[in-house]
mmCIF file of C-alpha atoms and ligand atoms in Angstrom:
data_model
loop_
_atom_site.group_PDB
_atom_site.id
_atom_site.type_symbol
_atom_site.label_atom_id
_atom_site.label_comp_id
_atom_site.label_asym_id
_atom_site.label_seq_id
_atom_site.Cartn_x
_atom_site.Cartn_y
_atom_site.Cartn_z
ATOM 1 C CA UNK A 1239 40.883 48.013 49.374
ATOM 2 C CA UNK A 1240 43.408 46.122 47.280
ATOM 3 C CA UNK A 1241 43.768 43.524 50.008
ATOM 4 C CA UNK A 1242 40.017 43.126 50.207
ATOM 5 C CA UNK A 1243 39.820 42.540 46.436
ATOM 6 C CA UNK A 1244 42.678 40.046 46.630
ATOM 7 C CA UNK A 1245 40.842 38.222 49.415
ATOM 8 C CA UNK A 1246 37.580 38.073 47.456
ATOM 9 C CA UNK A 1247 39.462 36.688 44.431
ATOM 10 C CA UNK A 1248 41.228 33.982 46.431
ATOM 11 C CA UNK A 1249 38.065 32.923 48.250
ATOM 12 C CA UNK A 1250 36.116 32.741 45.014
ATOM 13 C CA UNK A 1251 38.824 30.740 43.236
ATOM 14 C CA UNK A 1252 39.012 28.354 46.168
ATOM 15 C CA UNK A 1253 35.235 27.797 45.995
ATOM 16 C CA UNK A 1254 35.379 27.303 42.239
ATOM 17 C CA UNK A 1255 38.110 24.680 42.663
ATOM 18 C CA UNK A 1256 35.855 22.626 44.969
ATOM 19 C CA UNK A 1257 32.763 22.848 42.793
ATOM 20 C CA UNK A 1258 31.570 19.868 40.812
ATOM 21 C CA UNK A 1259 28.199 20.815 39.325
ATOM 22 C CA UNK A 1260 26.747 23.609 37.205
ATOM 23 C CA UNK A 1261 24.173 24.818 39.747
ATOM 24 C CA UNK A 1262 26.910 25.444 42.326
ATOM 25 C CA UNK A 1263 28.776 27.519 39.764
ATOM 26 C CA UNK A 1264 25.623 29.588 39.336
ATOM 27 C CA UNK A 1265 25.446 30.358 43.051
ATOM 28 C CA UNK A 1266 29.130 31.364 43.083
ATOM 29 C CA UNK A 1267 28.466 33.714 40.173
ATOM 30 C CA UNK A 1268 25.560 35.297 42.101
ATOM 31 C CA UNK A 1269 27.524 35.480 45.363
ATOM 32 C CA UNK A 1270 30.456 37.417 43.853
ATOM 33 C CA UNK A 1271 29.382 38.950 40.571
ATOM 34 C CA UNK A 1272 25.590 39.290 41.002
ATOM 35 C CA UNK A 1273 23.803 42.605 41.627
ATOM 36 C CA UNK A 1274 24.316 42.263 45.366
ATOM 37 C CA UNK A 1275 27.550 40.301 45.002
ATOM 38 C CA UNK A 1276 30.680 41.011 47.037
ATOM 39 C CA UNK A 1277 32.686 42.387 44.124
ATOM 40 C CA UNK A 1278 29.771 44.500 42.913
ATOM 41 C CA UNK A 1279 29.430 46.046 46.386
ATOM 42 C CA UNK A 1280 33.068 47.152 46.275
ATOM 43 C CA UNK A 1281 32.678 48.709 42.850
ATOM 44 C CA UNK A 1282 29.628 50.592 44.122
ATOM 45 C CA UNK A 1283 31.616 51.945 47.081
ATOM 46 C CA UNK A 1284 34.354 53.407 44.884
ATOM 47 C CA UNK A 1285 32.751 56.841 45.059
ATOM 48 C CA UNK A 1286 34.224 57.201 48.510
ATOM 49 C CA UNK A 1287 37.792 56.766 47.259
ATOM 50 C CA UNK A 1288 40.190 59.590 46.414
ATOM 51 C CA UNK A 1289 40.698 60.609 42.786
ATOM 52 C CA UNK A 1290 44.158 58.989 42.723
ATOM 53 C CA UNK A 1291 43.013 55.689 44.232
ATOM 54 C CA UNK A 1292 39.872 55.308 42.145
ATOM 55 C CA UNK A 1293 41.422 54.266 38.773
ATOM 56 C CA UNK A 1294 43.879 51.895 40.438
ATOM 57 C CA UNK A 1295 41.241 50.125 42.500
ATOM 58 C CA UNK A 1296 38.868 50.142 39.508
ATOM 59 C CA UNK A 1297 41.504 48.453 37.349
ATOM 60 C CA UNK A 1298 42.203 45.763 39.956
ATOM 61 C CA UNK A 1299 38.451 45.199 40.497
ATOM 62 C CA UNK A 1300 37.903 44.717 36.770
ATOM 63 C CA UNK A 1301 40.816 42.292 36.597
ATOM 64 C CA UNK A 1302 39.369 40.295 39.478
ATOM 65 C CA UNK A 1303 35.964 40.235 37.752
ATOM 66 C CA UNK A 1304 37.579 38.992 34.517
ATOM 67 C CA UNK A 1305 39.521 36.275 36.332
ATOM 68 C CA UNK A 1306 36.414 35.048 38.158
ATOM 69 C CA UNK A 1307 34.239 35.084 35.040
ATOM 70 C CA UNK A 1308 36.822 33.073 33.121
ATOM 71 C CA UNK A 1309 37.242 30.573 35.960
ATOM 72 C CA UNK A 1310 33.475 30.036 36.209
ATOM 73 C CA UNK A 1311 33.070 29.581 32.422
ATOM 74 C CA UNK A 1312 35.953 27.110 32.324
ATOM 75 C CA UNK A 1313 34.510 25.212 35.285
ATOM 76 C CA UNK A 1314 31.100 24.881 33.616
ATOM 77 C CA UNK A 1315 32.785 23.901 30.325
ATOM 78 C CA UNK A 1316 34.756 21.161 32.078
ATOM 79 C CA UNK A 1317 31.591 19.731 33.656
ATOM 80 C CA UNK A 1318 29.790 19.665 30.301
ATOM 81 C CA UNK A 1319 32.775 17.951 28.723
ATOM 82 C CA UNK A 1320 32.863 15.338 31.435
ATOM 83 C CA UNK A 1321 29.132 14.653 31.089
ATOM 84 C CA UNK A 1322 29.490 14.312 27.306
ATOM 85 C CA UNK A 1323 32.361 11.858 27.644
ATOM 86 C CA UNK A 1324 30.406 9.773 30.119
ATOM 87 C CA UNK A 1325 27.426 9.712 27.780
ATOM 88 C CA UNK A 1326 29.600 8.634 24.856
ATOM 89 C CA UNK A 1327 31.122 5.893 26.977
ATOM 90 C CA UNK A 1328 27.658 4.567 27.904
ATOM 91 C CA UNK A 1329 26.336 4.745 24.356
ATOM 92 C CA UNK A 1330 29.030 2.688 22.703
ATOM 93 C CA UNK A 1331 27.620 0.720 19.724
ATOM 94 C CA UNK A 1332 28.824 -2.832 19.411
ATOM 95 C CA UNK A 1333 29.218 -3.257 15.659
ATOM 96 C CA UNK A 1334 29.875 -6.970 16.078
ATOM 97 C CA UNK A 1335 26.238 -7.542 17.212
ATOM 98 C CA UNK A 1336 23.967 -9.273 14.665
ATOM 99 C CA UNK A 1337 21.760 -6.796 12.766
ATOM 100 C CA UNK A 1338 17.955 -6.616 12.734
ATOM 101 C CA UNK A 1339 16.674 -8.004 9.442
ATOM 102 C CA UNK A 1340 14.213 -5.725 7.687
ATOM 103 C CA UNK A 1341 11.534 -7.775 5.979
ATOM 104 C CA UNK A 1342 10.039 -6.029 2.996
ATOM 105 C CA UNK A 1343 6.523 -7.014 1.940
ATOM 106 C CA UNK A 1344 5.707 -8.350 -1.501
ATOM 107 C CA UNK A 1345 2.698 -8.216 -3.731
ATOM 108 C CA UNK A 1346 0.509 -11.304 -3.740
ATOM 109 C CA UNK A 1347 0.905 -13.401 -6.937
ATOM 110 C CA UNK A 1348 -2.784 -12.673 -7.578
ATOM 111 C CA UNK A 1349 -2.152 -8.942 -7.675
ATOM 112 C CA UNK A 1350 0.963 -9.418 -9.801
ATOM 113 C CA UNK A 1351 -0.922 -11.479 -12.401
ATOM 114 C CA UNK A 1352 -3.864 -9.088 -12.312
ATOM 115 C CA UNK A 1353 -1.480 -6.235 -13.166
ATOM 116 C CA UNK A 1354 -0.061 -8.207 -16.102
ATOM 117 C CA UNK A 1355 -3.569 -8.796 -17.445
ATOM 118 C CA UNK A 1356 -4.601 -5.171 -17.013
ATOM 119 C CA UNK A 1357 -1.468 -4.098 -18.857
ATOM 120 C CA UNK A 1358 -2.326 -6.348 -21.839
ATOM 121 C CA UNK A 1359 -5.842 -4.903 -22.126
ATOM 122 C CA UNK A 1360 -4.713 -1.326 -21.581
ATOM 123 C CA UNK A 1361 -2.336 -1.632 -24.558
ATOM 124 C CA UNK A 1362 -5.364 -2.786 -26.620
ATOM 125 C CA UNK A 1363 -7.218 0.403 -25.686
ATOM 126 C CA UNK A 1364 -9.452 -0.881 -22.871
ATOM 127 C CA UNK A 1365 -10.319 1.267 -19.856
ATOM 128 C CA UNK A 1366 -10.483 -0.146 -16.315
ATOM 129 C CA UNK A 1367 -13.856 0.289 -14.588
ATOM 130 C CA UNK A 1368 -14.799 -0.329 -10.963
ATOM 131 C CA UNK A 1369 -18.027 -0.901 -9.072
ATOM 132 C CA UNK A 1370 -19.321 -1.695 -5.570
ATOM 133 C CA UNK A 1371 -18.720 -5.139 -4.044
ATOM 134 C CA UNK A 1372 -21.980 -4.805 -2.088
ATOM 135 C CA UNK A 1373 -24.343 -4.648 -5.036
ATOM 136 C CA UNK A 1374 -28.044 -4.325 -5.811
ATOM 137 C CA UNK A 1375 -29.731 -7.550 -6.886
ATOM 138 C CA UNK A 1376 -30.852 -5.641 -9.979
ATOM 139 C CA UNK A 1377 -27.310 -5.030 -11.244
ATOM 140 C CA UNK A 1378 -25.976 -8.424 -10.221
ATOM 141 C CA UNK A 1379 -28.847 -10.443 -11.787
ATOM 142 C CA UNK A 1380 -31.903 -8.781 -13.290
ATOM 143 C CA UNK A 1381 -30.194 -6.334 -15.637
ATOM 144 C CA UNK A 1382 -28.103 -9.278 -16.852
ATOM 145 C CA UNK A 1383 -31.151 -11.152 -18.028
ATOM 146 C CA UNK A 1384 -31.298 -13.321 -14.881
ATOM 147 C CA UNK A 1385 -34.741 -12.575 -13.347
ATOM 148 C CA UNK A 1386 -35.806 -13.950 -9.949
ATOM 149 C CA UNK A 1387 -36.429 -17.733 -10.140
ATOM 150 C CA UNK A 1388 -34.069 -18.062 -13.128
ATOM 151 C CA UNK A 1389 -32.128 -21.352 -12.810
ATOM 152 C CA UNK A 1390 -28.813 -19.497 -13.251
ATOM 153 C CA UNK A 1391 -29.350 -18.045 -9.768
ATOM 154 C CA UNK A 1392 -29.152 -21.526 -8.331
ATOM 155 C CA UNK A 1393 -25.687 -22.018 -9.835
ATOM 156 C CA UNK A 1394 -24.318 -18.989 -8.025
ATOM 157 C CA UNK A 1395 -24.484 -19.482 -4.278
ATOM 158 C CA UNK A 1396 -25.134 -15.914 -3.301
ATOM 159 C CA UNK A 1397 -24.506 -14.044 -0.054
ATOM 160 C CA UNK A 1398 -27.692 -12.026 0.448
ATOM 161 C CA UNK A 1399 -27.579 -8.892 2.628
ATOM 162 C CA UNK A 1400 -31.364 -8.643 2.165
ATOM 163 C CA UNK A 1401 -33.842 -9.405 -0.648
ATOM 164 C CA UNK A 1402 -32.476 -6.573 -2.795
ATOM 165 C CA UNK A 1403 -28.802 -6.373 -1.850
ATOM 166 C CA UNK A 1404 -26.121 -9.020 -2.406
ATOM 167 C CA UNK A 1405 -22.365 -9.385 -2.315
ATOM 168 C CA UNK A 1406 -21.680 -9.369 -6.041
ATOM 169 C CA UNK A 1407 -21.225 -12.908 -7.401
ATOM 170 C CA UNK A 1408 -19.578 -11.683 -10.590
ATOM 171 C CA UNK A 1409 -18.027 -8.499 -11.945
ATOM 172 C CA UNK A 1410 -20.737 -8.237 -14.639
ATOM 173 C CA UNK A 1411 -22.729 -5.561 -12.735
ATOM 174 C CA UNK A 1412 -19.830 -3.203 -13.505
ATOM 175 C CA UNK A 1413 -20.589 -3.734 -17.214
ATOM 176 C CA UNK A 1414 -24.214 -2.734 -16.652
ATOM 177 C CA UNK A 1415 -23.234 0.335 -14.615
ATOM 178 C CA UNK A 1416 -20.758 1.387 -17.299
ATOM 179 C CA UNK A 1417 -23.310 0.969 -20.109
ATOM 180 C CA UNK A 1418 -25.799 3.047 -18.100
ATOM 181 C CA UNK A 1419 -23.507 6.017 -17.656
ATOM 182 C CA UNK A 1420 -21.489 5.870 -20.877
ATOM 183 C CA UNK A 1421 -22.582 5.930 -24.501
ATOM 184 C CA UNK A 1422 -20.879 3.539 -26.960
ATOM 185 C CA UNK A 1423 -18.174 3.084 -28.036
ATOM 186 C CA UNK A 1424 -17.380 1.203 -24.822
ATOM 187 C CA UNK A 1425 -14.199 -0.811 -24.400
ATOM 188 C CA UNK A 1426 -13.651 -1.759 -20.785
ATOM 189 C CA UNK A 1427 -12.427 -4.395 -18.381
ATOM 190 C CA UNK A 1428 -13.658 -4.787 -14.803
ATOM 191 C CA UNK A 1429 -11.247 -6.689 -12.585
ATOM 192 C CA UNK A 1430 -12.305 -7.222 -8.987
ATOM 193 C CA UNK A 1431 -13.253 -9.393 -6.008
ATOM 194 C CA UNK A 1432 -16.463 -11.431 -6.118
ATOM 195 C CA UNK A 1433 -18.195 -13.529 -3.452
ATOM 196 C CA UNK A 1434 -20.009 -16.858 -3.380
ATOM 197 C CA UNK A 1435 -21.112 -18.880 -0.403
ATOM 198 C CA UNK A 1436 -19.046 -21.899 -1.461
ATOM 199 C CA UNK A 1437 -17.472 -24.198 1.100
ATOM 200 C CA UNK A 1438 -13.700 -23.713 1.152
ATOM 201 C CA UNK A 1439 -11.672 -26.452 -0.511
ATOM 202 C CA UNK A 1440 -8.708 -26.744 -2.881
ATOM 203 C CA UNK A 1441 -10.623 -25.227 -5.793
ATOM 204 C CA UNK A 1442 -13.255 -23.092 -4.041
ATOM 205 C CA UNK A 1443 -12.951 -19.926 -2.010
ATOM 206 C CA UNK A 1444 -15.832 -17.673 -0.857
ATOM 207 C CA UNK A 1445 -13.771 -14.744 -2.203
ATOM 208 C CA UNK A 1446 -12.091 -14.846 -5.561
ATOM 209 C CA UNK A 1447 -11.135 -12.540 -8.402
ATOM 210 C CA UNK A 1448 -12.813 -12.152 -11.753
ATOM 211 C CA UNK A 1449 -11.979 -10.088 -14.747
ATOM 212 C CA UNK A 1450 -14.612 -9.286 -17.303
ATOM 213 C CA UNK A 1451 -14.423 -7.322 -20.487
ATOM 214 C CA UNK A 1452 -16.993 -5.576 -22.641
ATOM 215 C CA UNK A 1453 -16.826 -3.971 -26.074
ATOM 216 C CA UNK A 1454 -19.898 -2.207 -27.503
ATOM 217 C CA UNK A 1455 -19.891 -0.228 -30.737
ATOM 218 C CA UNK A 1456 -21.461 -0.179 -34.188
ATOM 219 C CA UNK A 1457 -20.612 -3.245 -36.270
ATOM 220 C CA UNK A 1458 -18.902 -5.361 -33.562
ATOM 221 C CA UNK A 1459 -18.921 -9.040 -34.623
ATOM 222 C CA UNK A 1460 -17.805 -12.419 -33.331
ATOM 223 C CA UNK A 1461 -14.601 -11.913 -35.359
ATOM 224 C CA UNK A 1462 -13.682 -8.977 -33.080
ATOM 225 C CA UNK A 1463 -14.281 -11.198 -30.056
ATOM 226 C CA UNK A 1464 -12.034 -13.962 -31.423
ATOM 227 C CA UNK A 1465 -9.268 -11.591 -32.482
ATOM 228 C CA UNK A 1466 -9.176 -9.798 -29.143
ATOM 229 C CA UNK A 1467 -9.215 -12.930 -27.004
ATOM 230 C CA UNK A 1468 -6.671 -14.790 -29.140
ATOM 231 C CA UNK A 1469 -4.295 -11.845 -28.824
ATOM 232 C CA UNK A 1470 -4.840 -11.790 -25.048
ATOM 233 C CA UNK A 1471 -4.096 -15.530 -24.794
ATOM 234 C CA UNK A 1472 -0.879 -15.141 -26.800
ATOM 235 C CA UNK A 1473 0.332 -12.187 -24.713
ATOM 236 C CA UNK A 1474 -0.565 -13.932 -21.471
ATOM 237 C CA UNK A 1475 0.656 -17.460 -22.214
ATOM 238 C CA UNK A 1476 3.124 -17.070 -25.093
ATOM 239 C CA UNK A 1477 3.114 -16.655 -28.900
ATOM 240 C CA UNK A 1478 2.815 -20.375 -29.623
ATOM 241 C CA UNK A 1479 -0.522 -20.728 -27.867
ATOM 242 C CA UNK A 1480 -3.449 -21.829 -30.050
ATOM 243 C CA UNK A 1481 -7.065 -21.204 -29.097
ATOM 244 C CA UNK A 1482 -10.391 -22.816 -29.883
ATOM 245 C CA UNK A 1483 -13.979 -21.858 -29.160
ATOM 246 C CA UNK A 1484 -16.664 -24.287 -27.994
ATOM 247 C CA UNK A 1485 -20.396 -23.401 -28.033
ATOM 248 C CA UNK A 1486 -21.780 -22.775 -24.550
ATOM 249 C CA UNK A 1487 -24.702 -21.060 -22.865
ATOM 250 C CA UNK A 1488 -24.800 -17.929 -20.711
ATOM 251 C CA UNK A 1489 -28.017 -15.970 -20.052
ATOM 252 C CA UNK A 1490 -26.407 -12.614 -20.861
ATOM 253 C CA UNK A 1491 -24.727 -13.480 -24.196
ATOM 254 C CA UNK A 1492 -26.009 -14.954 -27.455
ATOM 255 C CA UNK A 1493 -24.278 -16.791 -29.031
ATOM 256 C CA UNK A 1494 -22.026 -17.858 -26.155
ATOM 257 C CA UNK A 1495 -18.772 -19.797 -26.151
ATOM 258 C CA UNK A 1496 -15.956 -21.034 -23.978
ATOM 259 C CA UNK A 1497 -12.412 -20.470 -25.119
ATOM 260 C CA UNK A 1498 -9.723 -23.096 -24.612
ATOM 261 C CA UNK A 1499 -5.999 -22.567 -25.100
ATOM 262 C CA UNK A 1500 -3.351 -25.154 -25.836
ATOM 263 C CA UNK A 1501 -1.647 -26.165 -22.613
ATOM 264 C CA UNK A 1502 1.268 -23.804 -21.971
ATOM 265 C CA UNK A 1503 3.174 -26.552 -20.169
ATOM 266 C CA UNK A 1504 3.113 -29.336 -22.787
ATOM 267 C CA UNK A 1505 2.143 -27.257 -25.826
ATOM 268 C CA UNK A 1506 -0.840 -29.515 -26.590
ATOM 269 C CA UNK A 1507 0.727 -32.965 -26.186
ATOM 270 C CA UNK A 1508 -1.013 -33.758 -22.916
ATOM 271 C CA UNK A 1509 0.450 -33.533 -19.389
ATOM 272 C CA UNK A 1510 -0.477 -33.425 -15.706
ATOM 273 C CA UNK A 1511 -1.537 -29.747 -15.787
ATOM 274 C CA UNK A 1512 -4.002 -30.247 -18.703
ATOM 275 C CA UNK A 1513 -4.965 -33.722 -17.416
ATOM 276 C CA UNK A 1514 -3.724 -35.265 -20.668
ATOM 277 C CA UNK A 1515 -6.068 -33.227 -22.850
ATOM 278 C CA UNK A 1516 -3.584 -30.781 -24.364
ATOM 279 C CA UNK A 1517 -6.165 -27.990 -23.883
ATOM 280 C CA UNK A 1518 -7.015 -25.774 -20.931
ATOM 281 C CA UNK A 1519 -10.348 -24.006 -20.495
ATOM 282 C CA UNK A 1520 -9.546 -20.310 -20.186
ATOM 283 C CA UNK A 1521 -12.698 -18.208 -20.246
ATOM 284 C CA UNK A 1522 -16.334 -17.713 -21.132
ATOM 285 C CA UNK A 1523 -17.448 -15.231 -23.769
ATOM 286 C CA UNK A 1524 -20.144 -14.288 -26.257
ATOM 287 C CA UNK A 1525 -22.013 -11.554 -28.091
ATOM 288 C CA UNK A 1526 -23.912 -9.343 -25.612
ATOM 289 C CA UNK A 1527 -27.575 -10.421 -25.478
ATOM 290 C CA UNK A 1528 -29.879 -7.803 -27.103
ATOM 291 C CA UNK A 1529 -32.013 -7.831 -23.913
ATOM 292 C CA UNK A 1530 -28.985 -6.799 -21.848
ATOM 293 C CA UNK A 1531 -28.236 -3.914 -24.237
ATOM 294 C CA UNK A 1532 -31.896 -2.846 -24.063
ATOM 295 C CA UNK A 1533 -31.878 -3.025 -20.244
ATOM 296 C CA UNK A 1534 -28.948 -0.582 -20.307
ATOM 297 C CA UNK A 1535 -30.586 1.864 -22.696
ATOM 298 C CA UNK A 1536 -28.538 0.874 -25.746
ATOM 299 C CA UNK A 1537 -30.409 0.178 -29.004
ATOM 300 C CA UNK A 1538 -29.511 -3.379 -30.169
ATOM 301 C CA UNK A 1539 -30.615 -2.461 -33.703
ATOM 302 C CA UNK A 1540 -27.757 0.070 -33.864
ATOM 303 C CA UNK A 1541 -25.108 -1.352 -31.581
ATOM 304 C CA UNK A 1542 -23.650 -4.770 -30.897
ATOM 305 C CA UNK A 1543 -20.946 -5.959 -28.581
ATOM 306 C CA UNK A 1544 -19.052 -8.833 -27.056
ATOM 307 C CA UNK A 1545 -18.218 -9.719 -23.482
ATOM 308 C CA UNK A 1546 -15.904 -12.159 -21.769
ATOM 309 C CA UNK A 1547 -15.010 -13.165 -18.252
ATOM 310 C CA UNK A 1548 -12.650 -15.415 -16.391
ATOM 311 C CA UNK A 1549 -11.456 -16.307 -12.930
ATOM 312 C CA UNK A 1550 -8.154 -14.608 -12.186
ATOM 313 C CA UNK A 1551 -7.316 -17.133 -9.451
ATOM 314 C CA UNK A 1552 -7.609 -19.967 -11.954
ATOM 315 C CA UNK A 1553 -5.201 -18.184 -14.320
ATOM 316 C CA UNK A 1554 -2.710 -17.654 -11.479
ATOM 317 C CA UNK A 1555 -2.993 -21.305 -10.450
ATOM 318 C CA UNK A 1556 -2.478 -22.457 -14.047
ATOM 319 C CA UNK A 1557 0.420 -20.063 -14.577
ATOM 320 C CA UNK A 1558 2.331 -21.117 -11.456
ATOM 321 C CA UNK A 1559 1.160 -24.728 -11.325
ATOM 322 C CA UNK A 1560 -0.632 -24.309 -7.967
ATOM 323 C CA UNK A 1561 -3.073 -26.983 -6.878
ATOM 324 C CA UNK A 1562 -4.777 -25.208 -3.956
ATOM 325 C CA UNK A 1563 -6.584 -21.877 -4.199
ATOM 326 C CA UNK A 1564 -6.348 -21.413 -0.422
ATOM 327 C CA UNK A 1565 -2.629 -20.679 -0.735
ATOM 328 C CA UNK A 1566 -3.494 -17.396 -2.441
ATOM 329 C CA UNK A 1567 -5.470 -16.136 0.569
ATOM 330 C CA UNK A 1568 -3.618 -17.531 3.575
ATOM 331 C CA UNK A 1569 -0.820 -14.910 3.808
ATOM 332 C CA UNK A 1570 1.761 -17.611 4.489
ATOM 333 C CA UNK A 1571 5.132 -15.945 3.890
ATOM 334 C CA UNK A 1572 6.807 -19.303 3.121
ATOM 335 C CA UNK A 1573 4.483 -19.544 0.132
ATOM 336 C CA UNK A 1574 4.369 -15.874 -0.887
ATOM 337 C CA UNK A 1575 8.148 -15.423 -0.726
ATOM 338 C CA UNK A 1576 8.491 -17.650 -3.798
ATOM 339 C CA UNK A 1577 6.938 -15.090 -6.138
HETATM 340 ZN ZN1 ZN B 2820 -0.437 -30.027 -20.813
#
């Protein structure tokens, strides 16, 4: 019996020595230590041994089992180690290779300037209102005192979806929508994209940004308009900026004006940016026309208000000295990286 155990041990160890992969180790384990394995068979047959022999043979059998189990575990461990080392060798990272540059996007100068403007009005207590870019003709024109066949329609080359729906040509419809759903006091700005079917050139783009503002309350006068817009100009362009108002005409305000600011480049002396004038036209404004208030369900005998609006693109171009509006929409990183 002892000799048989010794033989099994030596055979198994010999097989283990010549094994080079994990699945072979598994078959050796089954062959010797499995339920029908050679060693297991011997242990099963121990009943036939004498009482003196049984413990001795049992001890040797257990030793053989332990030796084989250890040898198999070590063999599998060695294979895993070898595989790991090979993997590490193949996955060496060459730290002398040039890195991959991560390019991080930036906000368009338009968006940056828009944020600055919003911030200025928010600190003055204005709310920011939004509205649809695909707009009803009623909100874009009629409610603003521009009925069909009004000459002002001719000045705004409009994209018509159908007779009653347009791409908004101005952000003014947001003012109407706000007045409809909100009772005065109203103090809002409406920044957003607007659309006109203009041919693209250095100063025209079919998409551009406007920002409009509206204040409606009891006892609002032209003095409130001037104070608010002068403060905006100073915060936007610097404390030294002076402003002046020229009479103008808009269908939705009465009286109407355009506001100029002293050129922020030359301070009023005259330069290339202001074309030698010393002044730059900044925005249009006026007291809200009583008809517009009435159209929105607000009694013009009780309430009054002022409104203003300007092209954001123009402000950005003035601020950064750009001479071509197309640069703002072309997504050219060589241009955008400068801001
Ligand atoms: Zn100037």
